[in-house]
């Protein structure tokens, strides 16, 4: 008998694209499209239960094995890390991490220790360590673009998609830090325990990502 798998989907930006991908694989996602206040959604025509979660929680659930699979951005994977298999690049949610500064400011042209604000201190630390540069990292929870404007920081490391937020706030990207997109992750034990079920799911997904009808 086929086991039901459980997948954690990142709420928000990646949610709609994930649901579209699942539907293109033939999965009826009507319970996820009309979630009400329910937190777990059983798909009616495929042995899969869907949990909607914040990005870092997707990783926590998959690492702990309470979800077999997860859809999460590479940004969160780079920041949080963890023990799981990253098996597919889903191709959507494409953006980049960039170092951005106030327009026309000279970030590298000073010997003072630079202050860099970010929602992603781990990614920021790794980036500057890679350059052998000592920087003060200031953790910000939201609207990190404010930090250079308020002169709290000399630069920011943040997600850039269209670049509109930077432009509208007088900032400009000066260096790419990493490319980001949505990834499918799998719990390491589930990969062995539910080999056939996961293989079926992955095959359907890969067919769609490969553009097959
Ligand atoms: C991200 C990021 C930027 C913005 C960039 O925030 O932190 O603020 O998107 O997008 P753009 O280049 O298209 O302007 P998001 O909207 O995801 O909200 P968050 O602050 O909750 O992360």
XYZ file of C-alpha atoms in Angstrom, residues 37-167:
131
model
C -8.405 28.127 8.848
C -7.256 24.533 8.374
C -3.523 23.950 8.598
C -3.161 20.546 6.918
C -4.767 19.875 3.546
C -5.270 16.350 2.219
C -5.221 16.252 -1.573
C -8.182 14.233 -2.856
C -6.560 12.501 -5.837
C -2.974 11.912 -4.718
C -1.568 10.509 -1.436
C -0.153 13.848 -0.273
C -0.960 16.137 2.655
C 0.065 19.794 2.337
C 1.138 22.031 5.228
C 1.566 25.788 4.623
C 4.401 27.233 6.668
C 6.851 30.113 6.969
C 10.101 29.437 5.122
C 12.369 28.637 8.113
C 9.659 26.341 9.523
C 9.579 24.377 6.252
C 13.203 23.443 6.900
C 12.524 22.656 10.575
C 9.615 20.333 9.682
C 11.604 18.505 7.000
C 14.718 18.190 9.190
C 12.654 16.701 12.010
C 10.877 14.354 9.612
C 7.371 15.565 10.436
C 7.183 16.532 6.755
C 8.808 14.272 4.170
C 9.196 17.011 1.574
C 9.394 20.788 1.449
C 9.377 23.683 -1.012
C 11.586 26.516 0.192
C 13.764 29.283 -1.232
C 17.500 28.848 -1.565
C 17.819 32.083 0.459
C 16.411 30.342 3.534
C 18.507 27.229 2.872
C 21.680 29.337 2.676
C 20.797 31.210 5.854
C 19.520 28.354 7.998
C 21.322 25.309 6.600
C 20.336 21.906 7.957
C 20.474 18.185 7.249
C 18.209 17.225 4.327
C 18.504 16.458 0.630
C 18.090 19.371 -1.768
C 16.883 17.463 -4.800
C 15.421 19.864 -7.381
C 15.679 23.469 -8.489
C 12.035 24.309 -9.234
C 12.954 27.253 -11.451
C 10.520 29.764 -9.950
C 11.083 32.346 -7.218
C 14.199 33.441 -9.057
C 15.988 36.419 -7.553
C 19.398 37.180 -6.135
C 21.101 38.226 -2.967
C 22.964 41.462 -3.563
C 25.105 43.892 -1.639
C 23.502 47.323 -2.060
C 24.585 50.776 -0.940
C 23.375 54.377 -1.132
C 23.668 55.586 -4.718
C 27.176 56.952 -5.419
C 28.573 55.973 -2.026
C 31.983 54.291 -1.928
C 31.496 51.140 0.145
C 34.976 49.704 -0.373
C 36.860 53.013 -0.360
C 37.410 53.323 3.387
C 39.511 51.574 6.021
C 36.825 51.910 8.662
C 34.972 48.729 9.595
C 31.871 48.673 7.410
C 28.436 48.150 8.941
C 26.128 45.903 6.937
C 22.439 45.397 7.756
C 20.568 42.268 6.702
C 17.734 39.916 7.473
C 20.281 37.224 6.543
C 23.264 37.596 8.917
C 24.610 34.117 8.114
C 24.699 34.741 4.358
C 26.212 38.191 4.962
C 28.909 36.832 7.283
C 29.871 34.066 4.840
C 30.063 36.544 1.938
C 32.446 38.923 3.720
C 34.471 36.111 5.298
C 35.014 34.865 1.755
C 36.598 38.222 0.994
C 38.631 38.203 4.219
C 36.767 41.347 5.316
C 35.756 42.117 8.860
C 32.339 43.810 8.931
C 29.857 44.631 11.662
C 26.609 42.855 10.857
C 23.356 44.354 12.100
C 20.355 42.017 12.079
C 17.160 43.693 10.859
C 13.769 41.969 10.717
C 12.032 43.973 7.990
C 12.539 46.796 5.440
C 16.294 46.531 5.645
C 16.522 49.303 3.002
C 15.894 51.775 5.822
C 19.241 51.010 7.484
C 21.507 52.957 5.064
C 18.920 55.736 4.727
C 18.909 56.201 8.507
C 22.716 55.852 8.524
C 22.539 52.743 10.658
C 24.587 50.855 8.054
C 26.933 51.462 5.099
C 25.290 48.739 3.039
C 22.719 45.962 3.052
C 22.644 42.367 1.863
C 19.130 41.553 0.716
C 16.949 39.820 -1.834
C 16.612 41.748 -5.096
C 13.904 40.678 -7.517
C 12.951 43.585 -9.798
C 15.271 46.115 -8.107
C 12.332 48.506 -7.612
C 12.627 48.640 -3.810
C 16.296 49.614 -4.026
C 15.682 52.226 -6.747
